[in-house]
GROMACS .gro file of C-alpha atoms in nm:
model
  455
    1MET     CA    1  -2.188  -0.364  -1.312
    2THR     CA    2  -1.931  -0.611  -1.437
    3HIS     CA    3  -1.604  -0.522  -1.269
    4ASP     CA    4  -1.242  -0.530  -1.381
    5ILE     CA    5  -1.104  -0.579  -1.030
    6HIS     CA    6  -1.236  -0.673  -0.687
    7ILE     CA    7  -1.109  -0.488  -0.380
    8ILE     CA    8  -1.182  -0.642  -0.041
    9GLY     CA    9  -1.183  -0.393   0.244
   10GLY     CA   10  -1.311  -0.035   0.248
   11GLY     CA   11  -1.059   0.117   0.487
   12LEU     CA   12  -0.793   0.368   0.394
   13ALA     CA   13  -0.590   0.134   0.171
   14GLY     CA   14  -0.889  -0.019  -0.007
   15SER     CA   15  -1.050   0.321  -0.066
   16GLU     CA   16  -0.725   0.462  -0.203
   17ALA     CA   17  -0.671   0.166  -0.434
   18ALA     CA   18  -1.030   0.192  -0.560
   19TRP     CA   19  -0.990   0.563  -0.633
   20GLN     CA   20  -0.665   0.522  -0.825
   21LEU     CA   21  -0.809   0.244  -1.042
   22ALA     CA   22  -1.141   0.417  -1.102
   23GLN     CA   23  -0.967   0.740  -1.203
   24ARG     CA   24  -0.780   0.541  -1.468
   25GLY     CA   25  -1.101   0.405  -1.617
   26PHE     CA   26  -1.120   0.062  -1.453
   27ARG     CA   27  -1.443  -0.069  -1.303
   28VAL     CA   28  -1.405  -0.151  -0.935
   29LYS     CA   29  -1.611  -0.365  -0.701
   30LEU     CA   30  -1.531  -0.259  -0.345
   31SER     CA   31  -1.651  -0.504  -0.078
   32GLU     CA   32  -1.682  -0.377   0.278
   33MET     CA   33  -1.802  -0.598   0.563
   34ARG     CA   34  -1.931  -0.313   0.779
   35GLY     CA   35  -2.284  -0.216   0.678
   36SER     CA   36  -2.381  -0.575   0.601
   37GLY     CA   37  -2.474  -0.649   0.960
   38GLU     CA   38  -2.113  -0.728   1.048
   39MET     CA   39  -1.876  -0.513   1.253
   40THR     CA   40  -1.519  -0.534   1.381
   41PRO     CA   41  -1.450  -0.500   1.755
   42ALA     CA   42  -1.278  -0.163   1.703
   43HIS     CA   43  -1.487   0.027   1.447
   44GLN     CA   44  -1.774   0.252   1.551
   45THR     CA   45  -1.942   0.319   1.214
   46ASP     CA   46  -1.990   0.162   0.872
   47GLY     CA   47  -1.823   0.456   0.697
   48LEU     CA   48  -1.551   0.395   0.444
   49ALA     CA   49  -1.200   0.492   0.558
   50GLU     CA   50  -1.307   0.527   0.922
   51LEU     CA   51  -1.019   0.640   1.145
   52VAL     CA   52  -1.024   0.397   1.436
   53CYS     CA   53  -0.756   0.540   1.662
   54SER     CA   54  -0.632   0.901   1.649
   55ASN     CA   55  -0.740   1.169   1.404
   56SER     CA   56  -0.381   1.258   1.310
   57PHE     CA   57  -0.188   1.186   0.992
   58ARG     CA   58   0.120   1.305   1.183
   59SER     CA   59   0.374   1.556   1.050
   60ASP     CA   60   0.294   1.746   0.732
   61ASP     CA   61   0.650   1.880   0.707
   62ASP     CA   62   0.789   1.757   0.375
   63THR     CA   63   1.128   1.926   0.421
   64LYS     CA   64   1.270   1.712   0.703
   65ASN     CA   65   1.017   1.449   0.804
   66ALA     CA   66   0.966   1.111   0.635
   67VAL     CA   67   0.590   1.096   0.685
   68GLY     CA   68   0.554   1.456   0.564
   69LEU     CA   69   0.749   1.354   0.256
   70LEU     CA   70   0.503   1.067   0.207
   71HIS     CA   71   0.218   1.323   0.222
   72HIS     CA   72   0.394   1.521  -0.050
   73GLU     CA   73   0.431   1.220  -0.278
   74MET     CA   74   0.070   1.112  -0.222
   75ARG     CA   75  -0.056   1.458  -0.315
   76ARG     CA   76   0.142   1.444  -0.638
   77LEU     CA   77  -0.043   1.121  -0.722
   78ASP     CA   78  -0.385   1.274  -0.648
   79SER     CA   79  -0.450   1.069  -0.334
   80ILE     CA   80  -0.814   1.056  -0.224
   81VAL     CA   81  -0.692   1.037   0.138
   82MET     CA   82  -0.500   1.363   0.100
   83ARG     CA   83  -0.792   1.523  -0.088
   84ALA     CA   84  -1.042   1.433   0.184
   85GLY     CA   85  -0.788   1.519   0.452
   86GLU     CA   86  -0.764   1.878   0.331
   87ILE     CA   87  -1.142   1.915   0.335
   88ALA     CA   88  -1.165   1.769   0.687
   89ARG     CA   89  -0.851   1.937   0.822
   90VAL     CA   90  -0.848   2.083   1.175
   91PRO     CA   91  -0.576   2.292   1.344
   92ALA     CA   92  -0.279   2.083   1.462
   93GLY     CA   93   0.032   2.296   1.418
   94SER     CA   94   0.275   2.138   1.173
   95ALA     CA   95   0.084   1.809   1.186
   96MET     CA   96  -0.210   1.713   0.967
   97ALA     CA   97  -0.517   1.627   1.172
   98VAL     CA   98  -0.874   1.585   1.053
   99ASP     CA   99  -1.232   1.576   1.171
  100ARG     CA  100  -1.271   1.200   1.147
  101ASP     CA  101  -1.643   1.206   1.065
  102VAL     CA  102  -1.603   1.467   0.791
  103PHE     CA  103  -1.305   1.277   0.652
  104SER     CA  104  -1.481   0.941   0.630
  105ALA     CA  105  -1.795   1.100   0.484
  106GLU     CA  106  -1.592   1.276   0.214
  107VAL     CA  107  -1.409   0.957   0.109
  108GLN     CA  108  -1.738   0.766   0.103
  109ARG     CA  109  -1.923   1.036  -0.093
  110THR     CA  110  -1.645   1.057  -0.352
  111LEU     CA  111  -1.635   0.682  -0.411
  112TYR     CA  112  -2.013   0.636  -0.411
  113GLU     CA  113  -2.048   0.909  -0.672
  114HIS     CA  114  -1.774   0.773  -0.897
  115PRO     CA  115  -1.923   0.598  -1.203
  116ASN     CA  116  -1.652   0.332  -1.200
  117VAL     CA  117  -1.697   0.224  -0.836
  118THR     CA  118  -1.959  -0.008  -0.694
  119VAL     CA  119  -1.954  -0.046  -0.316
  120VAL     CA  120  -2.102  -0.374  -0.193
  121ARG     CA  121  -2.170  -0.426   0.177
  122GLU     CA  122  -2.075  -0.789   0.225
  123ARG     CA  123  -1.841  -1.011   0.419
  124VAL     CA  124  -1.590  -1.198   0.203
  125ASP     CA  125  -1.488  -1.525   0.365
  126THR     CA  126  -1.232  -1.662   0.119
  127LEU     CA  127  -0.971  -1.529  -0.118
  128PRO     CA  128  -1.099  -1.504  -0.477
  129ALA     CA  129  -1.008  -1.813  -0.678
  130ASP     CA  130  -0.951  -1.611  -0.993
  131GLY     CA  131  -0.975  -1.261  -1.135
  132PRO     CA  132  -0.770  -0.957  -1.029
  133ALA     CA  133  -0.817  -0.870  -0.661
  134ILE     CA  134  -0.667  -0.653  -0.390
  135VAL     CA  135  -0.701  -0.759  -0.026
  136ALA     CA  136  -0.693  -0.456   0.205
  137THR     CA  137  -0.871  -0.583   0.514
  138GLY     CA  138  -0.636  -0.436   0.771
  139PRO     CA  139  -0.510  -0.560   1.109
  140LEU     CA  140  -0.858  -0.679   1.219
  141THR     CA  141  -0.925  -0.912   0.927
  142ALA     CA  142  -1.226  -1.136   0.992
  143GLN     CA  143  -1.142  -1.485   1.114
  144SER     CA  144  -1.276  -1.673   0.812
  145LEU     CA  145  -1.086  -1.465   0.559
  146ALA     CA  146  -0.774  -1.474   0.778
  147GLU     CA  147  -0.787  -1.852   0.776
  148SER     CA  148  -0.815  -1.847   0.396
  149ILE     CA  149  -0.507  -1.622   0.381
  150VAL     CA  150  -0.314  -1.862   0.605
  151GLY     CA  151  -0.406  -2.147   0.373
  152ALA     CA  152  -0.293  -1.954   0.067
  153THR     CA  153   0.032  -1.816   0.207
  154GLY     CA  154   0.152  -2.111   0.406
  155GLN     CA  155   0.260  -1.860   0.670
  156ASP     CA  156   0.069  -1.825   0.993
  157ARG     CA  157  -0.075  -1.482   1.064
  158LEU     CA  158  -0.012  -1.307   1.393
  159ALA     CA  159  -0.358  -1.275   1.545
  160PHE     CA  160  -0.254  -1.244   1.906
  161PHE     CA  161  -0.096  -0.979   2.123
  162ASP     CA  162   0.193  -0.885   1.903
  163ALA     CA  163   0.458  -0.747   2.137
  164ILE     CA  164   0.693  -0.546   1.916
  165ALA     CA  165   1.055  -0.466   1.996
  166PRO     CA  166   1.196  -0.114   1.946
  167ILE     CA  167   1.418  -0.033   1.649
  168VAL     CA  168   1.712   0.207   1.680
  169HIS     CA  169   1.886   0.417   1.415
  170ARG     CA  170   2.238   0.276   1.381
  171ASP     CA  171   2.409   0.615   1.369
  172SER     CA  172   2.264   0.712   1.709
  173ILE     CA  173   2.437   0.424   1.893
  174ASP     CA  174   2.752   0.517   2.087
  175MET     CA  175   2.998   0.251   1.969
  176SER     CA  176   3.262   0.371   2.216
  177LYS     CA  177   3.062   0.176   2.478
  178CYS     CA  178   2.934  -0.109   2.260
  179TRP     CA  179   3.096  -0.366   2.035
  180ILE     CA  180   2.998  -0.600   1.753
  181GLN     CA  181   3.022  -0.973   1.823
  182SER     CA  182   2.812  -1.287   1.791
  183ARG     CA  183   2.778  -1.507   2.099
  184TRP     CA  184   3.064  -1.756   2.113
  185ASN     CA  185   3.185  -1.581   1.794
  186LYS     CA  186   2.934  -1.775   1.584
  187ARG     CA  187   2.855  -1.574   1.270
  188THR     CA  188   2.651  -1.611   0.955
  189GLU     CA  189   2.789  -1.561   0.604
  190ALA     CA  190   2.620  -1.220   0.596
  191SER     CA  191   2.782  -1.112   0.924
  192ASN     CA  192   2.937  -0.777   0.992
  193GLU     CA  193   3.316  -0.782   1.020
  194ASP     CA  194   3.311  -0.909   1.378
  195GLY     CA  195   2.966  -1.059   1.417
  196ASP     CA  196   2.593  -1.019   1.386
  197TYR     CA  197   2.505  -0.823   1.700
  198ILE     CA  198   2.578  -0.488   1.863
  199ASN     CA  199   2.629  -0.554   2.235
  200CYS     CA  200   2.554  -0.299   2.509
  201PRO     CA  201   2.707  -0.422   2.841
  202MET     CA  202   2.563  -0.365   3.187
  203THR     CA  203   2.719  -0.389   3.531
  204LYS     CA  204   2.525  -0.553   3.814
  205GLU     CA  205   2.420  -0.212   3.948
  206GLN     CA  206   2.303  -0.096   3.605
  207TYR     CA  207   2.112  -0.418   3.547
  208LEU     CA  208   1.933  -0.408   3.884
  209ALA     CA  209   1.827  -0.047   3.825
  210PHE     CA  210   1.709  -0.138   3.474
  211HIS     CA  211   1.513  -0.438   3.603
  212GLN     CA  212   1.338  -0.221   3.861
  213GLY     CA  213   1.256   0.032   3.589
  214LEU     CA  214   1.082  -0.242   3.390
  215ILE     CA  215   0.876  -0.340   3.693
  216ASP     CA  216   0.780   0.020   3.780
  217GLY     CA  217   0.731   0.166   3.429
  218ASP     CA  218   0.391   0.277   3.300
  219LYS     CA  219   0.240   0.007   3.081
  220THR     CA  220  -0.025  -0.015   2.812
  221GLU     CA  221  -0.371  -0.112   2.931
  222PHE     CA  222  -0.577  -0.356   2.730
  223LYS     CA  223  -0.898  -0.257   2.557
  224GLU     CA  224  -1.193  -0.472   2.655
  225TRP     CA  225  -1.212  -0.641   2.315
  226GLU     CA  226  -0.843  -0.738   2.336
  227ALA     CA  227  -0.859  -0.890   2.682
  228ASP     CA  228  -0.880  -1.257   2.582
  229THR     CA  229  -0.608  -1.253   2.315
  230PRO     CA  230  -0.303  -1.447   2.438
  231TYR     CA  231   0.062  -1.352   2.407
  232PHE     CA  232   0.263  -1.522   2.138
  233ASP     CA  233   0.520  -1.740   2.317
  234GLY     CA  234   0.804  -1.605   2.103
  235CYS     CA  235   0.712  -1.242   2.174
  236MET     CA  236   0.675  -1.232   2.552
  237PRO     CA  237   0.700  -0.869   2.669
  238ILE     CA  238   1.025  -0.805   2.850
  239GLU     CA  239   0.853  -0.662   3.157
  240VAL     CA  240   0.644  -0.981   3.188
  241MET     CA  241   0.969  -1.179   3.194
  242ALA     CA  242   1.115  -0.934   3.446
  243ALA     CA  243   0.820  -0.987   3.678
  244ARG     CA  244   0.902  -1.358   3.696
  245GLY     CA  245   1.220  -1.290   3.893
  246VAL     CA  246   1.523  -1.064   3.906
  247GLU     CA  247   1.746  -1.320   3.733
  248THR     CA  248   1.503  -1.421   3.456
  249LEU     CA  249   1.631  -1.174   3.198
  250ARG     CA  250   1.995  -1.266   3.269
  251TYR     CA  251   1.914  -1.621   3.161
  252GLY     CA  252   1.707  -1.498   2.868
  253PRO     CA  253   1.753  -1.208   2.625
  254MET     CA  254   2.004  -1.024   2.848
  255LYS     CA  255   2.248  -1.308   2.918
  256GLY     CA  256   2.612  -1.207   2.885
  257VAL     CA  257   2.774  -1.549   2.847
  258GLY     CA  258   2.988  -1.602   2.539
  259LEU     CA  259   3.038  -1.229   2.479
  260ASP     CA  260   3.382  -1.079   2.545
  261ASN     CA  261   3.360  -0.712   2.640
  262PRO     CA  262   3.670  -0.547   2.486
  263TYR     CA  263   3.628  -0.252   2.725
  264ASP     CA  264   3.670  -0.477   3.030
  265THR     CA  265   3.997  -0.669   2.991
  266SER     CA  266   4.247  -0.815   3.240
  267GLU     CA  267   4.540  -1.054   3.245
  268GLU     CA  268   4.299  -1.335   3.314
  269HIS     CA  269   4.061  -1.219   3.041
  270PRO     CA  270   4.273  -1.049   2.772
  271GLN     CA  271   3.989  -1.071   2.518
  272GLY     CA  272   3.746  -0.915   2.764
  273ARG     CA  273   3.522  -1.036   3.045
  274TRP     CA  274   3.164  -1.146   2.998
  275PRO     CA  275   2.928  -0.864   3.107
  276TYR     CA  276   2.692  -0.912   3.399
  277ALA     CA  277   2.409  -0.850   3.154
  278VAL     CA  278   2.388  -0.731   2.795
  279VAL     CA  279   2.138  -0.575   2.557
  280GLN     CA  280   2.185  -0.703   2.202
  281LEU     CA  281   2.077  -0.531   1.882
  282ARG     CA  282   2.040  -0.715   1.552
  283GLN     CA  283   2.044  -0.562   1.203
  284ASP     CA  284   1.686  -0.510   1.087
  285ASN     CA  285   1.722  -0.399   0.726
  286LYS     CA  286   1.959  -0.472   0.441
  287LEU     CA  287   2.098  -0.118   0.445
  288GLY     CA  288   2.223  -0.167   0.801
  289THR     CA  289   2.069   0.162   0.913
  290LEU     CA  290   1.814   0.009   1.153
  291TRP     CA  291   1.888  -0.227   1.443
  292ASN     CA  292   1.631  -0.423   1.645
  293MET     CA  293   1.659  -0.459   2.025
  294VAL     CA  294   1.662  -0.838   2.054
  295GLY     CA  295   1.401  -0.982   2.288
  296PHE     CA  296   1.279  -0.636   2.390
  297GLN     CA  297   0.915  -0.670   2.296
  298THR     CA  298   0.732  -0.445   2.537
  299LYS     CA  299   0.402  -0.298   2.649
  300LEU     CA  300   0.566  -0.003   2.826
  301LYS     CA  301   0.419   0.331   2.725
  302TYR     CA  302   0.628   0.528   2.476
  303GLY     CA  303   0.756   0.789   2.722
  304ALA     CA  304   0.860   0.520   2.970
  305GLN     CA  305   1.040   0.329   2.693
  306VAL     CA  306   1.247   0.627   2.583
  307GLU     CA  307   1.340   0.720   2.941
  308LEU     CA  308   1.436   0.365   3.043
  309PHE     CA  309   1.605   0.245   2.725
  310ARG     CA  310   1.829   0.551   2.716
  311THR     CA  311   1.981   0.432   3.044
  312ILE     CA  312   2.134   0.139   2.853
  313PRO     CA  313   2.508   0.199   2.794
  314GLY     CA  314   2.556   0.311   2.433
  315LEU     CA  315   2.191   0.410   2.387
  316GLU     CA  316   2.198   0.733   2.589
  317ASN     CA  317   2.124   0.933   2.273
  318ALA     CA  318   1.935   0.665   2.086
  319GLU     CA  319   1.696   0.772   1.812
  320PHE     CA  320   1.410   0.526   1.770
  321ALA     CA  321   1.270   0.443   1.428
  322ARG     CA  322   0.997   0.253   1.608
  323LEU     CA  323   0.915   0.210   1.974
  324GLY     CA  324   0.782  -0.111   2.117
  325GLY     CA  325   0.413  -0.182   2.125
  326LEU     CA  326   0.149  -0.435   2.213
  327HIS     CA  327  -0.171  -0.487   2.019
  328ARG     CA  328  -0.385  -0.744   1.846
  329ASN     CA  329  -0.268  -0.750   1.489
  330THR     CA  330  -0.310  -0.956   1.174
  331PHE     CA  331  -0.044  -0.920   0.908
  332ILE     CA  332   0.134  -1.140   0.661
  333ASN     CA  333   0.507  -1.195   0.638
  334SER     CA  334   0.526  -0.984   0.324
  335PRO     CA  335   0.900  -1.025   0.250
  336LEU     CA  336   0.838  -1.401   0.221
  337VAL     CA  337   0.496  -1.427   0.058
  338LEU     CA  338   0.469  -1.120  -0.169
  339ASP     CA  339   0.663  -1.025  -0.479
  340ARG     CA  340   0.791  -0.674  -0.548
  341GLN     CA  341   0.450  -0.578  -0.689
  342LEU     CA  342   0.258  -0.681  -0.376
  343ARG     CA  343   0.129  -0.995  -0.549
  344LEU     CA  344   0.093  -1.325  -0.369
  345LYS     CA  345   0.380  -1.538  -0.493
  346ASN     CA  346   0.162  -1.848  -0.524
  347GLY     CA  347  -0.146  -1.662  -0.645
  348GLU     CA  348  -0.044  -1.366  -0.860
  349HIS     CA  349  -0.400  -1.254  -0.933
  350ILE     CA  350  -0.418  -1.135  -0.571
  351ARG     CA  351  -0.242  -0.829  -0.433
  352PHE     CA  352  -0.232  -0.722  -0.071
  353ALA     CA  353  -0.240  -0.361   0.047
  354GLY     CA  354  -0.247  -0.158   0.365
  355GLN     CA  355  -0.170  -0.262   0.719
  356ILE     CA  356  -0.211  -0.632   0.648
  357THR     CA  357   0.116  -0.608   0.450
  358GLY     CA  358   0.307  -0.499   0.760
  359CYS     CA  359   0.313  -0.122   0.731
  360GLU     CA  360   0.203   0.086   1.028
  361GLY     CA  361   0.001   0.407   1.031
  362TYR     CA  362  -0.283   0.572   0.844
  363VAL     CA  363  -0.067   0.738   0.581
  364GLU     CA  364   0.157   0.436   0.521
  365SER     CA  365  -0.149   0.212   0.482
  366SER     CA  366  -0.300   0.455   0.234
  367ALA     CA  367   0.026   0.482   0.041
  368VAL     CA  368   0.056   0.105   0.000
  369GLY     CA  369  -0.307   0.096  -0.116
  370LEU     CA  370  -0.227   0.371  -0.365
  371MET     CA  371   0.070   0.176  -0.501
  372ALA     CA  372  -0.135  -0.145  -0.524
  373GLY     CA  373  -0.391   0.050  -0.727
  374LEU     CA  374  -0.125   0.185  -0.964
  375MET     CA  375   0.031  -0.158  -1.006
  376ALA     CA  376  -0.305  -0.319  -1.080
  377ALA     CA  377  -0.395  -0.041  -1.325
  378ALA     CA  378  -0.071  -0.094  -1.516
  379GLU     CA  379  -0.127  -0.469  -1.528
  380LEU     CA  380  -0.489  -0.434  -1.641
  381GLY     CA  381  -0.378  -0.187  -1.906
  382GLY     CA  382  -0.105  -0.417  -2.037
  383ARG     CA  383   0.176  -0.183  -1.929
  384GLU     CA  384   0.497  -0.249  -1.742
  385TRP     CA  385   0.519  -0.119  -1.387
  386THR     CA  386   0.832   0.057  -1.272
  387ALA     CA  387   0.861   0.097  -0.894
  388PRO     CA  388   0.944   0.439  -0.747
  389PRO     CA  389   1.314   0.478  -0.662
  390ARG     CA  390   1.410   0.354  -0.317
  391THR     CA  391   1.533   0.706  -0.242
  392THR     CA  392   1.167   0.818  -0.231
  393ALA     CA  393   0.922   0.761   0.054
  394PHE     CA  394   0.704   0.541  -0.167
  395GLY     CA  395   0.999   0.339  -0.291
  396ALA     CA  396   1.160   0.296   0.051
  397LEU     CA  397   0.835   0.179   0.212
  398LEU     CA  398   0.753  -0.059  -0.075
  399ALA     CA  399   1.104  -0.208  -0.082
  400HIS     CA  400   1.098  -0.264   0.295
  401ILE     CA  401   0.775  -0.464   0.302
  402THR     CA  402   0.842  -0.661  -0.016
  403GLY     CA  403   1.191  -0.791   0.048
  404ASP     CA  404   1.437  -0.553   0.213
  405ALA     CA  405   1.321  -0.626   0.569
  406GLU     CA  406   1.451  -0.932   0.746
  407ALA     CA  407   1.170  -1.185   0.713
  408SER     CA  408   1.261  -1.363   1.038
  409THR     CA  409   1.201  -1.046   1.243
  410PHE     CA  410   0.946  -0.871   1.021
  411GLN     CA  411   0.710  -0.645   1.216
  412PRO     CA  412   0.482  -0.352   1.127
  413MET     CA  413   0.681  -0.035   1.054
  414ASN     CA  414   0.613   0.336   0.999
  415VAL     CA  415   0.796   0.515   0.719
  416ASN     CA  416   1.124   0.662   0.846
  417PHE     CA  417   1.455   0.773   0.702
  418GLY     CA  418   1.618   0.451   0.821
  419LEU     CA  419   1.441   0.278   0.531
  420PHE     CA  420   1.610   0.506   0.276
  421PRO     CA  421   1.949   0.441   0.115
  422PRO     CA  422   2.191   0.627   0.342
  423LEU     CA  423   2.361   0.956   0.264
  424TYR     CA  424   2.721   0.963   0.380
  425ASP     CA  425   2.842   1.299   0.250
  426VAL     CA  426   2.614   1.529   0.450
  427GLY     CA  427   2.632   1.654   0.807
  428LYS     CA  428   2.395   1.512   1.064
  429LYS     CA  429   2.219   1.846   1.114
  430VAL     CA  430   2.113   1.869   0.750
  431ARG     CA  431   2.070   1.496   0.687
  432LYS     CA  432   1.689   1.498   0.691
  433GLU     CA  433   1.670   1.793   0.452
  434ALA     CA  434   1.913   1.613   0.223
  435TYR     CA  435   1.695   1.302   0.226
  436THR     CA  436   1.384   1.497   0.131
  437ASP     CA  437   1.562   1.702  -0.138
  438ARG     CA  438   1.694   1.385  -0.300
  439ALA     CA  439   1.356   1.214  -0.271
  440LYS     CA  440   1.164   1.499  -0.432
  441GLU     CA  441   1.402   1.518  -0.726
  442ASP     CA  442   1.395   1.141  -0.782
  443PHE     CA  443   1.018   1.120  -0.734
  444GLY     CA  444   0.963   1.396  -0.988
  445GLU     CA  445   1.176   1.214  -1.246
  446TRP     CA  446   0.993   0.886  -1.180
  447LEU     CA  447   0.653   1.050  -1.203
  448GLY     CA  448   0.744   1.224  -1.526
  449ALA     CA  449   0.861   0.898  -1.679
  450MET     CA  450   0.546   0.718  -1.565
  451GLU     CA  451   0.317   0.986  -1.707
  452ALA     CA  452   0.501   0.971  -2.038
  453VAL     CA  453   0.401   0.605  -2.088
  454PRO     CA  454   0.085   0.582  -2.304
  455ALA     CA  455  -0.219   0.459  -2.113
   0.00000   0.00000   0.00000
């Protein structure tokens, strides 16, 4: 059939976008490489929306969990992922887990049977030159299409071992042990009152123990298909640096020179002595609620990260919005190359959706695909699109990947309450419930207003 829009990629995001558009009466061509004789290194089947890693959509608690809140909002928008997830659901306590084969089969059956969807098994090598399109090819985008994306965006993709640094919730940092200062007191115009970095000082004994912990900690093992992918020079895992010598980190990301520790003063150093070593954190979002551990890209396993990083002075009770990781990944620098409606700034007929935009996780990928579908449907129907409020899970995630994240340090991110506008007038124990209560009220108002607009 003649189509109104072309979607490239039949994973979670592409399937969700196709469903949302088809349900609104638009004819969709959905191109999926698998089934055409092509296969990615990670997939096992040619089924649409195949779950490559775990079978979990994580917490389904919409009263105090950000991803559970995202589930809630997706259900209210008739998500095909949530529909199929309920049919394929298996016991997992308060989490939502699925039989992955039943889930994929249900998504595929639903889309194949929809009169407005045509699934074509083909590899697409270049971005469409014209006509509305959504690119949802995920973190394992084929090389030829990835090269076309690089040419169109002017920004190199990250198709190497992407060693990601942890991100910490600002309100979990003990500032009685840390201080804010830029090295040599050099600050940007957007600096905090005293500088750009939170500094966590270490004594020699603390540093040596920390260095040994990096050497001894359990680390991620490579999958066979990842083995030949090199590290990116600017993202060398911290434990790889540590293995090069006990002093390497002190002359790299943990150097203390130019930083005056106000908790260690003397007559000789009234402004404070330089620490033996220091861990620096840099603001990671415009709200100032999330801070990135500078230079702390890591392949330590999650449990080892939490145990070791909580030995850092000031981070003893740290809450992590994201732990470090190491994997082959392809994603665009969305805050630079996409507008607020997920459109390519220098090619507005193309939208991007899913993990390639820099979100992380099954549900987040699906949610961005859902939003791309709604945006495209509004545009095709000649209607204005109004984004969900940033107080909602949809709005917070969308704002983060399309401009609120710092482009210079942009990395894949799960939805978390650190992406939401902060609440200052609630106690910490009820903060998460307050976030979800506010989000549900604001989402309901947004949805009501959107449904009131004539199609």
